[in-house]
Short mmCIF file of C-alpha atoms and ligand atoms in Angstrom, two decimals:
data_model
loop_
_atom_site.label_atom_id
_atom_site.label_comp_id
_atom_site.label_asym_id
_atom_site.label_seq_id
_atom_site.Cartn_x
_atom_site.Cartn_y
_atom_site.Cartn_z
CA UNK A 5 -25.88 -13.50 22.49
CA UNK A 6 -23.43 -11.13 21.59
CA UNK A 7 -20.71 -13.65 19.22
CA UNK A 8 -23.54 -15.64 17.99
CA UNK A 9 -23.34 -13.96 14.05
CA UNK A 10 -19.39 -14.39 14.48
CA UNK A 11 -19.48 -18.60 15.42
CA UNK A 12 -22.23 -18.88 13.73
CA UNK A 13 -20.17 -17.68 10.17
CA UNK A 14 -16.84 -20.07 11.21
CA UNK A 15 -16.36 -24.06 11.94
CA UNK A 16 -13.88 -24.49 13.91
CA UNK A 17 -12.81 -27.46 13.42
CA UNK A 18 -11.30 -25.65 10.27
CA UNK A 19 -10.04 -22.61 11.20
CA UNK A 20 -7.67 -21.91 14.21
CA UNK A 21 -9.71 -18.10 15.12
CA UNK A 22 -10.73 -18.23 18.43
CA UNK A 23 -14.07 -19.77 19.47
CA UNK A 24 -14.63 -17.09 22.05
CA UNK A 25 -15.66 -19.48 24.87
CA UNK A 26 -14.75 -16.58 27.32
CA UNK A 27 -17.02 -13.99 25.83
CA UNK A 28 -19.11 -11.37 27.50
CA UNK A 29 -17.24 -10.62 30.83
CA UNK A 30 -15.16 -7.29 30.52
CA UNK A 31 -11.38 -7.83 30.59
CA UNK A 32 -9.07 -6.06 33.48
CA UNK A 33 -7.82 -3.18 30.39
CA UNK A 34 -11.72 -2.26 29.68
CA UNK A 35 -12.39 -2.29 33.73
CA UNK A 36 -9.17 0.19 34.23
CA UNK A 37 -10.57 2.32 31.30
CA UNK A 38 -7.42 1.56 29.38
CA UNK A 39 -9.46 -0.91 26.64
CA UNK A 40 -7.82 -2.06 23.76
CA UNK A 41 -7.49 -1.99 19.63
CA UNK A 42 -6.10 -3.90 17.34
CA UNK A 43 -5.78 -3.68 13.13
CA UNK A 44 -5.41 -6.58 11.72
CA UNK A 45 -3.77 -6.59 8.04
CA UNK A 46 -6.26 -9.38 6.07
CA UNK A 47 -4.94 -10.76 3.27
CA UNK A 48 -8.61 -12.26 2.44
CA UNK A 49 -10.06 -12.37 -1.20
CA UNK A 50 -10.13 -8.27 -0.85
CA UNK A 51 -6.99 -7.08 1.22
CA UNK A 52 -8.50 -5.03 4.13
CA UNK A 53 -7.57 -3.86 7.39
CA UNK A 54 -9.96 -5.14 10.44
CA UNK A 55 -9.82 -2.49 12.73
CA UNK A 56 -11.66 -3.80 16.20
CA UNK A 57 -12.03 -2.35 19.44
CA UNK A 58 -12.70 -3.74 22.67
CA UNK A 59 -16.44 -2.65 24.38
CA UNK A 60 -18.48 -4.31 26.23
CA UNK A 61 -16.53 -7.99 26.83
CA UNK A 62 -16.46 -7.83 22.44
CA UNK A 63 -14.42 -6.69 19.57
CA UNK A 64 -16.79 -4.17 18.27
CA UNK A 65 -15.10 -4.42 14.32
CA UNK A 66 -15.05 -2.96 11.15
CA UNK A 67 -13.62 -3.80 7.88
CA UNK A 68 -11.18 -0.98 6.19
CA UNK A 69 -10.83 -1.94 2.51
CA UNK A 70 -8.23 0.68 2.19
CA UNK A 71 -6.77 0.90 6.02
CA UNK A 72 -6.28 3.37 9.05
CA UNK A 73 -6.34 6.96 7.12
CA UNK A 74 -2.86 8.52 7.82
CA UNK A 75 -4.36 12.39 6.59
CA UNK A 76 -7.48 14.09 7.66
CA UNK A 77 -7.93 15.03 4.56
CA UNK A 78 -8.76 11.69 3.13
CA UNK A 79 -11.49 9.61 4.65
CA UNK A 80 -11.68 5.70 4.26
CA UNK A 81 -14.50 3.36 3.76
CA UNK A 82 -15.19 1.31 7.05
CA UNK A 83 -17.89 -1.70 6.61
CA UNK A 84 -19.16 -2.86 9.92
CA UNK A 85 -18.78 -6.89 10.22
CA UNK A 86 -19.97 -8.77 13.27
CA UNK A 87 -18.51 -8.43 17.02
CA UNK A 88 -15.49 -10.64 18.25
CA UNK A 89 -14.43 -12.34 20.64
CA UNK A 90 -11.65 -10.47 23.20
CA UNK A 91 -8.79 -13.58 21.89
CA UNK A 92 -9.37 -12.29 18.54
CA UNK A 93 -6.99 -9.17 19.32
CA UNK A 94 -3.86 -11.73 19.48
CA UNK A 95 -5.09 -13.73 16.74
CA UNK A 96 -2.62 -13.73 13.20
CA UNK A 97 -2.19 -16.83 11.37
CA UNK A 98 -3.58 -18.17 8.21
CA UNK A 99 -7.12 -18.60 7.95
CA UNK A 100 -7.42 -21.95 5.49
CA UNK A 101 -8.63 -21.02 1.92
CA UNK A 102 -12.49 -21.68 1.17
CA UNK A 103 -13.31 -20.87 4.84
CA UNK A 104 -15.21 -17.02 5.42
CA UNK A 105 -12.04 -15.01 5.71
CA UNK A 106 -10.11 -17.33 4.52
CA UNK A 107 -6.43 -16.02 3.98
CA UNK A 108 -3.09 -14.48 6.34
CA UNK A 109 -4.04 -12.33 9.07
CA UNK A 110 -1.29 -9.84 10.67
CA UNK A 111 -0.93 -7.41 13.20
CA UNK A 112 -0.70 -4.27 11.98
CA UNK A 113 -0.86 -2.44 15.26
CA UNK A 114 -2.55 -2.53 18.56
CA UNK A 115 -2.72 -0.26 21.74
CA UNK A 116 -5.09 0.89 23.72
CA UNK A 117 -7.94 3.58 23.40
CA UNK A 118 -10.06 6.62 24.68
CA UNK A 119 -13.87 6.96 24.25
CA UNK A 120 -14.97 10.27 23.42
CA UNK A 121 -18.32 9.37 22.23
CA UNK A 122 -19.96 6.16 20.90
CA UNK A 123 -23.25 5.77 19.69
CA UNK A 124 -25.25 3.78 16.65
CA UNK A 125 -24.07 6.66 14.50
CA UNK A 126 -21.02 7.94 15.84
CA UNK A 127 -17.74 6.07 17.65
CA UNK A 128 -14.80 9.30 18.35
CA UNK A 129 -11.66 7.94 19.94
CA UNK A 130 -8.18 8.16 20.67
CA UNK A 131 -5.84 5.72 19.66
CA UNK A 132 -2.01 4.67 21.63
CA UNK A 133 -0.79 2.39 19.36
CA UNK A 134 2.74 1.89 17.65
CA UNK A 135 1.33 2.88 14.37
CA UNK A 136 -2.46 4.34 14.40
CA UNK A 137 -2.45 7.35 16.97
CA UNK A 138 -4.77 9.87 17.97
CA UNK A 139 -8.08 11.25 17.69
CA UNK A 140 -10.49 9.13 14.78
CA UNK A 141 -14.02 9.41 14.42
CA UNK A 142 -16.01 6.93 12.96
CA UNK A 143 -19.08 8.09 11.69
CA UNK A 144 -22.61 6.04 10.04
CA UNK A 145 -23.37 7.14 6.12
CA UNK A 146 -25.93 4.35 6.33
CA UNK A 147 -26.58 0.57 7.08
CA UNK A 148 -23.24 -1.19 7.47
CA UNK A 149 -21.14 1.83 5.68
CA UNK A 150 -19.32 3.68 7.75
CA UNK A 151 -16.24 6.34 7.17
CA UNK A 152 -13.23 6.23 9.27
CA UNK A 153 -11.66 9.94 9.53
CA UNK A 154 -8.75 10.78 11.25
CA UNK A 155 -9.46 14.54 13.08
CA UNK A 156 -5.82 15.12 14.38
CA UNK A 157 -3.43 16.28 11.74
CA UNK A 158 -1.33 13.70 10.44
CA UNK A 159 1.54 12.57 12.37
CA UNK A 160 3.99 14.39 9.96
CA UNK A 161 2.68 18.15 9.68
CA UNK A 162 4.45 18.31 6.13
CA UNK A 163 2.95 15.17 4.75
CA UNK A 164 1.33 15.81 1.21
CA UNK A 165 -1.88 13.89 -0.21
CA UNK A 166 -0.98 10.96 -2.92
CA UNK A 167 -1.08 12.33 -6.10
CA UNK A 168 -3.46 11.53 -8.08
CA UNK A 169 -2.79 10.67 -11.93
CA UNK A 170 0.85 10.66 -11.34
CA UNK A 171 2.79 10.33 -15.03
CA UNK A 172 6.59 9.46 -15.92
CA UNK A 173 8.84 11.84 -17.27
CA UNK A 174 8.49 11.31 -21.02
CA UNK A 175 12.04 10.23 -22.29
CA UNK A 176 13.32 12.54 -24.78
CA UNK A 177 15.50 10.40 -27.67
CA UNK A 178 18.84 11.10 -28.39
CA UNK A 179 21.67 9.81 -30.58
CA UNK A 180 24.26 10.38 -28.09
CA UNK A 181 24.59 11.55 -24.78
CA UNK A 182 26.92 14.95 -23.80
CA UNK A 183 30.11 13.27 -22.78
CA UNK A 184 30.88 16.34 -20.53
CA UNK A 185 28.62 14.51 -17.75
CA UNK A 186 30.37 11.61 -18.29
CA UNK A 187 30.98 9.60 -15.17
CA UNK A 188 27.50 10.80 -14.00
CA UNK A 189 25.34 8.72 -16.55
CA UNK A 190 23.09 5.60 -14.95
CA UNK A 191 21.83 3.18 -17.40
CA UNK A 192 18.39 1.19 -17.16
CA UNK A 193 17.03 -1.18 -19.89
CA UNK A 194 14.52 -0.32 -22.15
CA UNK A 195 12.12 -3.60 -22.04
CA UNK A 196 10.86 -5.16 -25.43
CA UNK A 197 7.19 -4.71 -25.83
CA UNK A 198 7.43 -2.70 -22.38
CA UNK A 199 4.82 0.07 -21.32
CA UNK A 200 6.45 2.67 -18.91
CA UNK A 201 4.21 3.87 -16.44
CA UNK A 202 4.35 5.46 -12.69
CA UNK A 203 2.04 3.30 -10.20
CA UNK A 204 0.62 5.23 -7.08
CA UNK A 205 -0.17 2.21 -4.80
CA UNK A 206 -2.46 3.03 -1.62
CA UNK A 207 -4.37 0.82 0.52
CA UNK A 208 -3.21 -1.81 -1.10
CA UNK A 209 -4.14 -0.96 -4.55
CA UNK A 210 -2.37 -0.22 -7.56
CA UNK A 211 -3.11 2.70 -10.55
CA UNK A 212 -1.07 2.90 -13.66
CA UNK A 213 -0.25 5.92 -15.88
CA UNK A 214 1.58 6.26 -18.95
CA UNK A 215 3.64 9.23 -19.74
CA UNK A 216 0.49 9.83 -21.91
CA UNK A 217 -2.31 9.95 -19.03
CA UNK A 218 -3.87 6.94 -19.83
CA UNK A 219 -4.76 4.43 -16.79
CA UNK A 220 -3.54 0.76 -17.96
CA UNK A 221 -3.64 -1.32 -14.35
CA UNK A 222 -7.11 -2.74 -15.97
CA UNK A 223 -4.58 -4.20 -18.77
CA UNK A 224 -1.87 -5.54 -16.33
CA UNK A 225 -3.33 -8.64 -13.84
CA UNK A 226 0.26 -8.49 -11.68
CA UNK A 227 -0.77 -4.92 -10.50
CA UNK A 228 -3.52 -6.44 -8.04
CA UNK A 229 -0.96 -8.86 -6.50
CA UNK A 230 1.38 -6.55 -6.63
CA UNK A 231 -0.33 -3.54 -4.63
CA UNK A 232 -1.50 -6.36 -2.14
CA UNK A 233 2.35 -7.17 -1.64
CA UNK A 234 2.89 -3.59 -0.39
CA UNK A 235 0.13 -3.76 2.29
CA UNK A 236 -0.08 -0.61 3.22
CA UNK A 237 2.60 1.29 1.94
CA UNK A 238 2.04 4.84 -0.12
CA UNK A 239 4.15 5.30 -2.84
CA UNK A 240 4.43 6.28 -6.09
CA UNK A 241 6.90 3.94 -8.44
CA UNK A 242 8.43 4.36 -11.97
CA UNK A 243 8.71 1.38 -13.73
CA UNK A 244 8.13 -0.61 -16.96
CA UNK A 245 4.92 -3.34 -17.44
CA UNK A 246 6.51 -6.06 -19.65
CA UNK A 247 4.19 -9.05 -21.09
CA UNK A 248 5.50 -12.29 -19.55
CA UNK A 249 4.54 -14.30 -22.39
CA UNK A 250 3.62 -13.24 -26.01
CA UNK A 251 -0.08 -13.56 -25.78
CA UNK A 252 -2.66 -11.49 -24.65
CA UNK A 253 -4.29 -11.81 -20.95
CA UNK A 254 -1.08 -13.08 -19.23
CA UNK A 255 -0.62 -11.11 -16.06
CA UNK A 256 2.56 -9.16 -16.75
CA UNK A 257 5.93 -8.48 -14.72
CA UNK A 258 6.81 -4.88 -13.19
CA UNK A 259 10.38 -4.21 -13.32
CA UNK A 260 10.70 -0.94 -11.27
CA UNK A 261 13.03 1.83 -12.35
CA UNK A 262 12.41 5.26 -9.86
CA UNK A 263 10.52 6.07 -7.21
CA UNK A 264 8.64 9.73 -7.17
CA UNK A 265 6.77 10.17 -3.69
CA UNK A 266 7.38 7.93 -0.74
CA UNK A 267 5.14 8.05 2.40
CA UNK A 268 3.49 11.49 2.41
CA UNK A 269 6.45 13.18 0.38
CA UNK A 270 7.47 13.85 -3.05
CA UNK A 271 10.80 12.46 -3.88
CA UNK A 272 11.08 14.30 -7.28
CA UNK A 273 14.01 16.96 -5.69
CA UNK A 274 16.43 14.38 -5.13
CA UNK A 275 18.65 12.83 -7.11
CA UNK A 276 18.08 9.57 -8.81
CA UNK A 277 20.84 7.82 -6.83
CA UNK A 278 19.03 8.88 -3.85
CA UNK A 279 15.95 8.04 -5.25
CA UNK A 280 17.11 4.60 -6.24
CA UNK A 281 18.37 3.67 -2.42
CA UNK A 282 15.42 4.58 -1.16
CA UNK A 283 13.30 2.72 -4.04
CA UNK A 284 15.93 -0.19 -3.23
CA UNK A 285 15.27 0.31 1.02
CA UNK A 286 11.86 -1.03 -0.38
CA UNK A 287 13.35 -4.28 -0.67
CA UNK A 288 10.48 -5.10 -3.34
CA UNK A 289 10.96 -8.69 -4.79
CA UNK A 290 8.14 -10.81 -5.80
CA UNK A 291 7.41 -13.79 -8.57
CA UNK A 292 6.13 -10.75 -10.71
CA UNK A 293 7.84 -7.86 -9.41
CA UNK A 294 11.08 -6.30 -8.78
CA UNK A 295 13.80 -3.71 -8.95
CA UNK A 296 15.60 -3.60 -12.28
CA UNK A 297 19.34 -3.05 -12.01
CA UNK A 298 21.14 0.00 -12.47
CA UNK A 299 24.26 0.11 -14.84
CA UNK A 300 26.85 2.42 -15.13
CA UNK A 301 28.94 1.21 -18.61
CA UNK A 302 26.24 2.40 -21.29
CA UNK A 303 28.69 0.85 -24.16
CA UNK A 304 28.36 -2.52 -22.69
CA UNK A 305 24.72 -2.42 -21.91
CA UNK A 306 23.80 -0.62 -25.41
CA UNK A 307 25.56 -3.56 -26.85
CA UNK A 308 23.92 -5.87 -25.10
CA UNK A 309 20.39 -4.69 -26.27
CA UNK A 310 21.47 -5.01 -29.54
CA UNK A 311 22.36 -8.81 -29.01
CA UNK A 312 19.22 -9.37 -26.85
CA UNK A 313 17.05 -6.76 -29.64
CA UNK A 314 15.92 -5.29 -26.87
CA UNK A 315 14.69 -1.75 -28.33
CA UNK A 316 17.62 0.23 -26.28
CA UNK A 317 18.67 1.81 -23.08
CA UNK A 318 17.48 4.82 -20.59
CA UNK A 319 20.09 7.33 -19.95
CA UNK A 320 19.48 9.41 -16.51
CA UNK A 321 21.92 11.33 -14.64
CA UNK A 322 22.81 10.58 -10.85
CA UNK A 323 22.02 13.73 -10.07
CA UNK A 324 19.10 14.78 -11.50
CA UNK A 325 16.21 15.62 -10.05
CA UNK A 326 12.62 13.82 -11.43
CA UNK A 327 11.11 16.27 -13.70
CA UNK A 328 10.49 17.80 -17.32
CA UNK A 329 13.76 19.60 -17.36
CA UNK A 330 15.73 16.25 -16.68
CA UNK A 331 14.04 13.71 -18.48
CA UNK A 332 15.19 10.26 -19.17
CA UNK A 333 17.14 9.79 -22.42
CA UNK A 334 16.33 7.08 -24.69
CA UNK A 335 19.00 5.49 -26.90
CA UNK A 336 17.71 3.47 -29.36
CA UNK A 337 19.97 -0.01 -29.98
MN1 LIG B 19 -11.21 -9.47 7.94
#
């Protein structure tokens, strides 16, 4: 009975996933050797992308913690979960909280596939979809572990890895700012009690990094929600972790200032204006998250630290490129 582990983990009188009363019969796509894959973006307890294909009248499934590799030179984690049924591959909705799975299910993609090879060790394919494409290989490292590899290069020749360990610019403080660049000077608030950090988010997952090199997303709660928020977008954000309260263990609010790499590219050559519309194009806004305004009248806005006694303002060029020769100026208030 090949669905019998996946009803036998579900009531569904609770949850609206398919029953898979139609199982084991091949569908018309698998028949015409044009069988089909879905991803599924799960917003469960763990954010992980179910990537299923059809074989054999079933969705033969595994769970991606961190989601379809875009780079063959970074392999994913790929835990195999039980078979589903064919009705699963149009199934997004909310799965009610307390049942197994429970959480929103999206589409990610879907298309159909090739078989290369499958065996009990070793599934190649190649994908048509919208958004996974090409040749994959799944391969066994033992029990339910698998790796998911993508063997083509990456869709975008030029795309670079994630860095890892990013850091901010260190600010450099000044009294005053040259006044020959006036007219070019953006101004960002300096948050009381604020740690400034760039976040590389993958997978769904958040790291922080202080100017410094030390990793803080242990000390700031809002970084899980946050990285599940961005599904799976890569990108590396600049931004400040401010305590939402005053005492210790409250989850924190990311106010977002630059963006360094977006998407398989660094971001550091442009200038910040650019770098700010394309941080903006993000459209990131959340109950702990967002992008913090831009101003360009550093009088007012240094005056209105002092009133606030916020500690001051960041001076950066429009510009200026994202590196050690151009770093952020710091005026106290
Ligand atoms: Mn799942």
């Amino acid at each position: 009975m090949p669905l019998e582990a996946y009803r036998s983990m579900r009531d569904f009188d609770k949850t609206a996933e398919p029953s898979g009363a139609r199982d084991g019969s091949r569908s018309e796509h698998e028949l015409a050797g044009r069988p089909r894959f879905v991803v599924q973006e799960h917003h469960a307890t763990a954010l992980h992308w179910d990537f299923r294909l059809e074989r054999g009248g079933v969705l033969a499934s595994w769970a991606v913690p961190k989601g379809i590799p875009p780079d063959p030179r970074v392999n994913h984690l790929a835990v195999a979960t039980e078979d589903h049924p064919l009705d699963y591959a149009e199934f997004a909705g909310e799965i009610p909280k307390g049942e197994y799975g429970g959480g929103v299910v999206h589409i990610w993609d879907r298309g159909w596939y090739e078989v290369e090879k499958w065996s009990d060790r070793e599934v190649m394919v190649v994908l048509h979809g919208g958004r996974a494409r090409g040749r994959h290989v799944l391969f066994r490292t033992g029990g339910r572990n698998w790796m998911l590899h993508r063997m083509d290069p990456p869709e975008d020749p030029e795309r670079e890895l994630l860095p890892s360990a990013p850091r901010p610019v260190a600010s450099l403080e000044v009294a005053d700012i040259e006044p020959d660049r006036e007219g070019a000077w953006r101004y960002l608030v300096a948050w009381p009690r604020a740690e400034r950090v760039a976040v590389a988010v993958e997978g769904g997952r958040c790291e922080a990094w202080t100017a410094e090199g030390c990793q803080v997303d242990d000390d700031w709660p809002v970084l899980r929600s946050f990285g599940r928020s961005l599904g799976s977008l890569q990108v590396v954000l600049i931004g400040q972790l401010v305590p939402t309260g005053d005492g210790r263990g409250d989850a924190g609010t990311i106010l977002l200032d630059d963006l360094a790499w977006l998407d398989g590219h660094s971001t550091a050559p442009l200038p910040f204006d650019t770098r700010r519309s394309l941080l903006d194009g993000l459209e990131i806004d959340g109950e702990g998250w967002r992008v913090a305004p831009v101003h360009d009248d550093g009088a007012i806005l240094l005056e209105a630290a002092r009133a606030q006694g916020w500690p001051g303002v960041y001076v950066v060029a429009g510009g200026d490129p994202l590196d050690d020769h151009h770093p952020p100026r710091f005026m106290r208030a």
